[in-house]
Short mmCIF file of C-alpha atoms in Angstrom, two decimals:
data_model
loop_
_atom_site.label_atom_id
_atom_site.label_comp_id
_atom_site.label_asym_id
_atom_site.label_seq_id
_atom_site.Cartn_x
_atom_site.Cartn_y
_atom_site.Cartn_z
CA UNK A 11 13.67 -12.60 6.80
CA UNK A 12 11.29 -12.11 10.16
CA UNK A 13 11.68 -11.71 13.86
CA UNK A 14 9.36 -10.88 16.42
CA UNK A 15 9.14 -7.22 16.07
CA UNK A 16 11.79 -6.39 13.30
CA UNK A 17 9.50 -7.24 10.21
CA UNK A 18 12.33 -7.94 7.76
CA UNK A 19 15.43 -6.25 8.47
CA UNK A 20 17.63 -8.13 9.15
CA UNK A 21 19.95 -6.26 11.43
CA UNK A 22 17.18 -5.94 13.64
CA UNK A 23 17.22 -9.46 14.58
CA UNK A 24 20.18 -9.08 16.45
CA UNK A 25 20.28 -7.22 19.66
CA UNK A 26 22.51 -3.87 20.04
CA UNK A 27 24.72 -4.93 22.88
CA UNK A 28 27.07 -6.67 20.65
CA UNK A 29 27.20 -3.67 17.78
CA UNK A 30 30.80 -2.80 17.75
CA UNK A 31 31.45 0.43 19.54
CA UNK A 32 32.97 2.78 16.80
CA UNK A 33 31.66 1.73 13.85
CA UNK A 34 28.41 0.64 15.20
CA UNK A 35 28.31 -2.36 12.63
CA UNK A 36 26.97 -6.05 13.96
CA UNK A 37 29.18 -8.53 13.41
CA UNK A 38 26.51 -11.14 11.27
CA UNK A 39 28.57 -13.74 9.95
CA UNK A 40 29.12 -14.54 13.80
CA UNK A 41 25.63 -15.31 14.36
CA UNK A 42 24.19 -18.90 13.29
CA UNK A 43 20.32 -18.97 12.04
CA UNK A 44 18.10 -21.28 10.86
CA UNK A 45 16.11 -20.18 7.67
CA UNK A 46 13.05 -21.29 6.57
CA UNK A 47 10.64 -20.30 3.85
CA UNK A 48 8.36 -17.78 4.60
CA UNK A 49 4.76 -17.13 3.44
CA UNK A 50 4.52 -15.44 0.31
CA UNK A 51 4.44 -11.87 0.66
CA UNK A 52 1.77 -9.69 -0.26
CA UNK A 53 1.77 -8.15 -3.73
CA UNK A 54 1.71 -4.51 -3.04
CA UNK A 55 -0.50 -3.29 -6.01
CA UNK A 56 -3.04 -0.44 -6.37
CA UNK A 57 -6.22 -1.57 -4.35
CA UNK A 58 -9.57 0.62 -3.60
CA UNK A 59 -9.70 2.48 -0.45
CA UNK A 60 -13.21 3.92 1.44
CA UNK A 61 -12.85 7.46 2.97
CA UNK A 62 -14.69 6.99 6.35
CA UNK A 63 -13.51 9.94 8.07
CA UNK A 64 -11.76 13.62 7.28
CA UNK A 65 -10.66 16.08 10.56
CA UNK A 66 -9.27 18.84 10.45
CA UNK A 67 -5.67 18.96 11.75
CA UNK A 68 -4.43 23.12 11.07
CA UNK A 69 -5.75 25.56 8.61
CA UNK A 70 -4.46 23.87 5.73
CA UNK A 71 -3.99 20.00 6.54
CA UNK A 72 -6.45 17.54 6.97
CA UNK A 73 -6.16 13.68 8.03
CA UNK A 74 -8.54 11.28 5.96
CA UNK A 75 -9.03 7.87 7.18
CA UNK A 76 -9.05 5.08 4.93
CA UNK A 77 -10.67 1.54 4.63
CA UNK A 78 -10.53 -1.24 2.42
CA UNK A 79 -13.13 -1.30 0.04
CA UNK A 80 -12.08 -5.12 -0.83
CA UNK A 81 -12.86 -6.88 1.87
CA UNK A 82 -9.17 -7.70 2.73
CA UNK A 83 -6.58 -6.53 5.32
CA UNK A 84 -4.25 -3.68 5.56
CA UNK A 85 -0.53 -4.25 5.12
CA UNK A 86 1.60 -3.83 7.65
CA UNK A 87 3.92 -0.34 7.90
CA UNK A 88 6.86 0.50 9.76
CA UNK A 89 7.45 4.35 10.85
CA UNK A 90 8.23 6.78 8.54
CA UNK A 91 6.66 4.94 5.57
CA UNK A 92 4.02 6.19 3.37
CA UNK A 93 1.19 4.87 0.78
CA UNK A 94 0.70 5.84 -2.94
CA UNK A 95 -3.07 7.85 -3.78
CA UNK A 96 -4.10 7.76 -6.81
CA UNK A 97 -7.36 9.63 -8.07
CA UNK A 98 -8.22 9.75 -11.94
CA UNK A 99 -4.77 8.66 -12.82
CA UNK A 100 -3.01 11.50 -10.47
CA UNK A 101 -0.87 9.65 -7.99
CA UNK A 102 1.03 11.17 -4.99
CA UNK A 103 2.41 10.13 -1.70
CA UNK A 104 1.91 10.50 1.39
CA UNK A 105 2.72 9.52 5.01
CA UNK A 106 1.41 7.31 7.48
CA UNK A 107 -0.01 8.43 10.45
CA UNK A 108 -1.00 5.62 11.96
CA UNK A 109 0.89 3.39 14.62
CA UNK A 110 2.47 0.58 13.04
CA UNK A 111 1.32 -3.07 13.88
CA UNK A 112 -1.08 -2.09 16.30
CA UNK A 113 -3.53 -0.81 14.00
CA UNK A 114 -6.98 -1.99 12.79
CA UNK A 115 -7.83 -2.29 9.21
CA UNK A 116 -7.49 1.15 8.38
CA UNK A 117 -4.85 3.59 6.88
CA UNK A 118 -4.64 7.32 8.07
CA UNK A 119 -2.55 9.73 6.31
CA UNK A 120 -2.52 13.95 6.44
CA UNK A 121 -2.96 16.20 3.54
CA UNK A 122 -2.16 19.48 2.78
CA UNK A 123 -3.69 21.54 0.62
CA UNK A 124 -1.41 23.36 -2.04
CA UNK A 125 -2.66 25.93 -3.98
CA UNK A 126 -2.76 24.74 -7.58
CA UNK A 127 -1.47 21.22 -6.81
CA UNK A 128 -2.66 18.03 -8.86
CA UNK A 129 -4.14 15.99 -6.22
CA UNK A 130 -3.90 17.92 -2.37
CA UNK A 131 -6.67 19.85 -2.73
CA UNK A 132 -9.38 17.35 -3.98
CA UNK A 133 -8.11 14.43 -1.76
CA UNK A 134 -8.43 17.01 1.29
CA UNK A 135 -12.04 17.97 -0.19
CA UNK A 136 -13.42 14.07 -0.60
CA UNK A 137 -16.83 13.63 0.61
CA UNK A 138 -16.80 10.61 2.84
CA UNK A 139 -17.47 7.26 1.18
CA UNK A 140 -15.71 8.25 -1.83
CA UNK A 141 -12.82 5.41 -3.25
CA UNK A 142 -9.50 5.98 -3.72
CA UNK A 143 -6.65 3.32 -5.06
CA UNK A 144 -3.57 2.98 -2.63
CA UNK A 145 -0.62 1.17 -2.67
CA UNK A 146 1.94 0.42 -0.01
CA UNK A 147 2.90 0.86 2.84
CA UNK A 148 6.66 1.50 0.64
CA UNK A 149 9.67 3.79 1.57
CA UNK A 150 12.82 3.83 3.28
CA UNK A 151 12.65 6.69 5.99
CA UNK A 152 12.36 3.90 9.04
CA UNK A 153 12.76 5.32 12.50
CA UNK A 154 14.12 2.97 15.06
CA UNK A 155 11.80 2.27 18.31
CA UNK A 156 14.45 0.44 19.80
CA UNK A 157 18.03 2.83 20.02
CA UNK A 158 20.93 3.26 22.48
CA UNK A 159 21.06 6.42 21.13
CA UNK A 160 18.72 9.26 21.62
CA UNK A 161 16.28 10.05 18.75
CA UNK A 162 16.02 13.57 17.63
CA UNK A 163 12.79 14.41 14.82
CA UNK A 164 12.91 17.97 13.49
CA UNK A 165 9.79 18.65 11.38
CA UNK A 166 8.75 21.86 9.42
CA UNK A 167 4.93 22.27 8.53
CA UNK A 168 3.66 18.79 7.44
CA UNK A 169 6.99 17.22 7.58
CA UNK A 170 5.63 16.33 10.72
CA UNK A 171 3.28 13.75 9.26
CA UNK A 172 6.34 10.64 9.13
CA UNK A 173 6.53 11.27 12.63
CA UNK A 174 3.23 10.86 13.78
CA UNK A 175 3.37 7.41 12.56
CA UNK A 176 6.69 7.14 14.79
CA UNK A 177 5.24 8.70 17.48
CA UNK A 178 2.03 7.04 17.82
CA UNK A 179 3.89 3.79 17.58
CA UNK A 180 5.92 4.03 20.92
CA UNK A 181 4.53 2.80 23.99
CA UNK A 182 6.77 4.18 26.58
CA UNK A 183 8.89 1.05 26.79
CA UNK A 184 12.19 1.45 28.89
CA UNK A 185 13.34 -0.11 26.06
CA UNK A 186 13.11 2.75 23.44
CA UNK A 187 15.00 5.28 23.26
CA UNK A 188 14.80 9.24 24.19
CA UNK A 189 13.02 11.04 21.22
CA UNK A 190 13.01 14.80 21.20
CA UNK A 191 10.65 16.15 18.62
CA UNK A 192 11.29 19.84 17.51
CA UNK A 193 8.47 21.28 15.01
CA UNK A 194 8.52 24.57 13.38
CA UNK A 195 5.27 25.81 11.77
CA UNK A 196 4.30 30.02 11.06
CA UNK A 197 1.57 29.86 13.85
CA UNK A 198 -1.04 28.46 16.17
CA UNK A 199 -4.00 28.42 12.84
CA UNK A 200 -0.63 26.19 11.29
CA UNK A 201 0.54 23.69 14.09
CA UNK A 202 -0.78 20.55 13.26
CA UNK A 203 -1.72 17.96 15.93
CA UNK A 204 -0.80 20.30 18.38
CA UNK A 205 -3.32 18.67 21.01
CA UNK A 206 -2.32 15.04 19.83
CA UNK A 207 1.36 16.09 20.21
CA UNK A 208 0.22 17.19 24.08
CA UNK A 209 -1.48 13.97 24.95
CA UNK A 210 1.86 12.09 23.53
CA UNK A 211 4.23 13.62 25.36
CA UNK A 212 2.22 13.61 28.81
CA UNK A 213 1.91 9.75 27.98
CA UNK A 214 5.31 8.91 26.74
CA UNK A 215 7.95 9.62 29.30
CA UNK A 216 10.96 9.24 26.77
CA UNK A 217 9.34 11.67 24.69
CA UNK A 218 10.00 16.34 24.58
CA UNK A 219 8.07 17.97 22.06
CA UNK A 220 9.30 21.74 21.31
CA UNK A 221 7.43 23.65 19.13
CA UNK A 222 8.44 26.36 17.22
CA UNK A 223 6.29 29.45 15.22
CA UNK A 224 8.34 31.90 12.56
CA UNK A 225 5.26 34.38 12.17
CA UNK A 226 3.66 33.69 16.33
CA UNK A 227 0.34 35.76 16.58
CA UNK A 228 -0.79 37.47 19.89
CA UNK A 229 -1.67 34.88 21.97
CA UNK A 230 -0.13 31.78 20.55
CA UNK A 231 2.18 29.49 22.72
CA UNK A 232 4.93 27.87 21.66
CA UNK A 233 8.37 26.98 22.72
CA UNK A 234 10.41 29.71 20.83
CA UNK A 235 9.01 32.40 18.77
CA UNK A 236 11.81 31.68 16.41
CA UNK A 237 12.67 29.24 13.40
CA UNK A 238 14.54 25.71 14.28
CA UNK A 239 18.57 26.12 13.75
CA UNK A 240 21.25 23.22 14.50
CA UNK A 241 21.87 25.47 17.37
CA UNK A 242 18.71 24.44 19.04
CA UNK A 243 20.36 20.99 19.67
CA UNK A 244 21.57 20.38 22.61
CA UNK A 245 25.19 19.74 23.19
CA UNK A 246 24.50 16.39 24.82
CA UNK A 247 22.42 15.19 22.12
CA UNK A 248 25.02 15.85 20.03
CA UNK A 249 28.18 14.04 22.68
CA UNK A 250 25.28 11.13 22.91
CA UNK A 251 25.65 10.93 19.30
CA UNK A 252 21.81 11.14 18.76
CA UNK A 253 20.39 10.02 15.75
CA UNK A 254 18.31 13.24 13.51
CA UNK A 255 16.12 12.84 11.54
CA UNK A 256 14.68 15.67 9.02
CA UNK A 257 11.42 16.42 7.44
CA UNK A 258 9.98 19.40 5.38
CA UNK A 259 11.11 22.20 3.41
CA UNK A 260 14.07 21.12 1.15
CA UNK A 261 15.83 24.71 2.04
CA UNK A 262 15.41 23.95 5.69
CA UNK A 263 16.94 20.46 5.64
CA UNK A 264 19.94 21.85 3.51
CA UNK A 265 20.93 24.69 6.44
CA UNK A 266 20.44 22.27 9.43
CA UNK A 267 22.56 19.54 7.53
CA UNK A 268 25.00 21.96 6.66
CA UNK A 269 24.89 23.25 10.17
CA UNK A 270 24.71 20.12 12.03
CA UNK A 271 27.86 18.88 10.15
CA UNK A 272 29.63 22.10 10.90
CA UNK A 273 29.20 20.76 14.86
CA UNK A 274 30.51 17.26 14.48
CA UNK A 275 27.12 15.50 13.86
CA UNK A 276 28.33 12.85 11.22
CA UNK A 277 26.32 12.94 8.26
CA UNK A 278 25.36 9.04 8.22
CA UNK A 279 23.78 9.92 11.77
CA UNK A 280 21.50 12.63 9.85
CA UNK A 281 18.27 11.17 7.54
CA UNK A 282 16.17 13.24 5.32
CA UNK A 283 12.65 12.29 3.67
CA UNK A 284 11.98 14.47 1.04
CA UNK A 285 7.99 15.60 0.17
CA UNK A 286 9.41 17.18 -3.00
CA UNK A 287 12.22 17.49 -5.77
CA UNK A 288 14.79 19.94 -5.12
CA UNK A 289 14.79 22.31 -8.09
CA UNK A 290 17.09 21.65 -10.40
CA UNK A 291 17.35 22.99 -13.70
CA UNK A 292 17.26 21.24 -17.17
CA UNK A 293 19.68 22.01 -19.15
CA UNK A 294 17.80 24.45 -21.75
CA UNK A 295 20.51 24.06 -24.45
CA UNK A 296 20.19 20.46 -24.81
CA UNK A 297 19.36 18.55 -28.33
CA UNK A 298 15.69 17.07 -28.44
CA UNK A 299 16.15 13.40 -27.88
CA UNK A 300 13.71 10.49 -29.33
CA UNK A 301 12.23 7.93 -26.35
CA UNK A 302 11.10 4.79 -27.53
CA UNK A 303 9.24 2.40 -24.98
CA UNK A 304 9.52 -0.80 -26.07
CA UNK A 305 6.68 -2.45 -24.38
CA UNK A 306 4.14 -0.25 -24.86
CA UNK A 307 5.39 0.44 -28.52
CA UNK A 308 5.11 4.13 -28.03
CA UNK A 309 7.54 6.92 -29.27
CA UNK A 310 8.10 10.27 -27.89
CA UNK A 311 10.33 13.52 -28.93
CA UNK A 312 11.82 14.71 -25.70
CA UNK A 313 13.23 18.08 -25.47
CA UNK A 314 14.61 20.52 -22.73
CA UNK A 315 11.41 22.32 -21.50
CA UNK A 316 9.94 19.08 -21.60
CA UNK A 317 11.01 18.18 -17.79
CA UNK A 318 11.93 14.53 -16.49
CA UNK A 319 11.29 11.49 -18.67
CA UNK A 320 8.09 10.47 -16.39
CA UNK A 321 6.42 13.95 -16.68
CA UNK A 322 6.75 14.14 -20.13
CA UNK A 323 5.37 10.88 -20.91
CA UNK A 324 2.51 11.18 -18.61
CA UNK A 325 1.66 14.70 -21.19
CA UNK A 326 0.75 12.47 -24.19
CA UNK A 327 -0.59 9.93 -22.43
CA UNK A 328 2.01 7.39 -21.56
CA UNK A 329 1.28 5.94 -18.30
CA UNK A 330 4.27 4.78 -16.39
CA UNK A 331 3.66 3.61 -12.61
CA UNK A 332 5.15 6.53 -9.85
CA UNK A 333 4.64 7.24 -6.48
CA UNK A 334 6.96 9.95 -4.36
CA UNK A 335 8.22 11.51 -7.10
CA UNK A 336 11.38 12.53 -5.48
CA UNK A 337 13.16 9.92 -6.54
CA UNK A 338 13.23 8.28 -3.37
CA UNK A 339 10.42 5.25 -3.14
CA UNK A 340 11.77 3.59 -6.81
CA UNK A 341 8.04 2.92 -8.12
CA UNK A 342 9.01 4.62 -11.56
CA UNK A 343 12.13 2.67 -12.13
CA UNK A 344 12.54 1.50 -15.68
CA UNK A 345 15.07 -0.66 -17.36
CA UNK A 346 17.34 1.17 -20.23
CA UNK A 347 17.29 -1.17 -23.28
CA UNK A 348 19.51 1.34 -24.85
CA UNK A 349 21.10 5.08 -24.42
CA UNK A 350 22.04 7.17 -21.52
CA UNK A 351 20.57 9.37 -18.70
CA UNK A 352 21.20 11.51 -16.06
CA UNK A 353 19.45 11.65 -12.88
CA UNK A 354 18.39 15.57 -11.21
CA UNK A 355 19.05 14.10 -7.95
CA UNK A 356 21.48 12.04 -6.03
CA UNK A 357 19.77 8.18 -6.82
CA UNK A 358 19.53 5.69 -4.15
CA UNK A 359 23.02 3.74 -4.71
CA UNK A 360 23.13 1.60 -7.48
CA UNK A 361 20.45 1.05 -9.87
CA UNK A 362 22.15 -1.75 -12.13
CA UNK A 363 20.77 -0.29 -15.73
CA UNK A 364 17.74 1.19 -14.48
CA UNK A 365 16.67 5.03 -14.66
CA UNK A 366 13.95 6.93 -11.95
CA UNK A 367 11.49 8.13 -14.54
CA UNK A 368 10.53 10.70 -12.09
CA UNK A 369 14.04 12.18 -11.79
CA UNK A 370 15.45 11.18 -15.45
CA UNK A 371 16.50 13.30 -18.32
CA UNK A 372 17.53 11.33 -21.22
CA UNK A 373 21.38 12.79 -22.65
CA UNK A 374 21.01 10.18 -25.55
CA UNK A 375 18.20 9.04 -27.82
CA UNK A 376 17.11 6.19 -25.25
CA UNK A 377 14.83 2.69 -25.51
CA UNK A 378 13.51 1.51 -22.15
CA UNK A 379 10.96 -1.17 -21.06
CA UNK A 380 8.14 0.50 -20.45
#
């Protein structure tokens, strides 16, 4: 389904003056509609992308801009979401940047480079004109530009990248709702967009931006010289029941969750996006296991050290489609023919006989379509 500036969720085509006032649900069956068949949607598959400009954003993260090197147009994105790189057959993801729907036919994301990673630290290195593959826009991290309730963003070094996407996105319409950004970075050489973060908030009168530095320097300014805690929320954010949002460090967003709830913030009203896998060990005792994938015809001997099912594939050549790796955007999901799993992390409700390659350890000797 579509509506004038909801894309395709549905709940957004009916306004929030008729939500019910505890549970916050709309009543839909209520509401008549008339539904007709829409254009075919775009197939969202790997397509080239030019690099026609790299800045500089902090020390260690740098924003590429990307255009299609096919001749057609971009997809349109919603806040929060992200696109799929791939490079020589390394894929990660990484957030938008842009504003959504008001953009020409170009991407921009941010990069950070990570000592030793796979992908960060040639994509951030690219010499202009170079092609990439991307796929998207995909995820599930959507921030709302239209809320009764006030909008609270709490970003830790480039968890602030889903934001910008948010952020540029607003307009300073009466009809959006109070956002109050609070970013925590080591220092001044670290805070990225720090004068594109000034020139929003001077625009954007629904809009505070408080920034905060762990390891200040002499002669840095920021808001408090002093990592983010649930205590930096204001108590009438909290009685407005504002809606928080978290991105960056997974030990961060653990100890403001587990803070926030300790003040009454209901956990549906707090959203995390996750830039990595929480750690979480394989059981090193385990019995190798024997992964057959049908489709391809291949066969593999899992075992222990071996890591998740998609990672230890990808080390003898099995190629099976991924993108966030956390477990979170679904691009790995295979169909088990036969056998049993277990997931490292929570997965995304139900998954009717499917398995996250990404985040799958097999318990049984397993078959899957892949």
């Amino acid at each position: 389904v579509a509506g004038e500036g909801a894309g395709g969720n549905y709940n957004a085509l009916i306004a929030d003056d008729v939500r019910d006032p505890i549970s916050g649900a709309l009543p839909l069956r209520s509401f008549a509609c008339t539904i007709e068949r829409a254009a075919a949607a775009p197939t969202l598959s790997y397509r080239p992308f030019r690099v026609v400009e790299r800045q500089a954003e902090a020390e260690d993260i740098v924003s590429l801009t990307l255009a299609p090197a096919d001749g057609e147009s971009v997809h349109s994105a919603q806040p929060g979401q992200f696109l799929n790189l791939r490079l020589d057959g390394v894929t990660r993801a990484y957030s938008l940047i842009t504003p959504a729907e008001r953009v020409p036919d170009l991407y921009r994301v941010a990069v950070r480079r990570i000592p030793g990673g796979a992908l960060s630290g040639r994509l951030a290195d690219l010499p202009l004109g170079t092609i990439v593959e991307a796929q998207g826009p995909s995820g599930t991290f959507l921030l709302p530009r239209r809320n009764e309730f006030p909008i609270v963003l709490i970003a830790g070094g480039i968890g602030i990248t889903p934001f910008m996407g948010y952020l540029e996105s607003l307009t300073g319409s009466a009809q959006e709702p109070r956002v109050v950004l609070y970013y925590g970075c080591r220092n001044g050489a670290t805070h990225a967009f720090a004068s594109r973060l000034a020139d929003l908030a001077a625009s954007l009168p629904n809009l505070s931006v408080r920034t905060h530095f762990s390891r200040s320097r002499e002669g840095d300014r920021c808001d408090r010289r002093a990592r983010i805690t649930a205590a930096d929320i204001s108590d009438e954010l909290i009685r407005r029941r504002a809606r928080i949002y978290l991105c960056g460090p997974e030990a961060m967003m653990d100890v403001l969750t587990k803070d926030l709830l300790a003040r009454g913030v209901p956990g549906f009203e707090i959203f995390r996006e996750r830039f990595r896998s929480p750690e979480a060990p394989v059981e090193s005792n385990g019995s190798p296991r024997t992964v057959r994938f049908a489709r391809s015809g291949r066969t593999m001997t899992w075992k222990p050290q071996s890591g998740t099912i998609l990672s230890s594939a990808e080390t003898i050549g099995i190629g099976i489609a991924s993108g966030c790796r956390v477990g979170q955007c679904e691009s790995c999901a295979v169909q088990v023919i036969s056998g049993e799993v277990r997931h490292l992390t929570e997965s995304p409700g139900a998954l009717d006989g499917l398995c996250l390659t990404c985040q799958a350890i097999p318990m049984t000797d397993l078959v899957l379509d892949a």
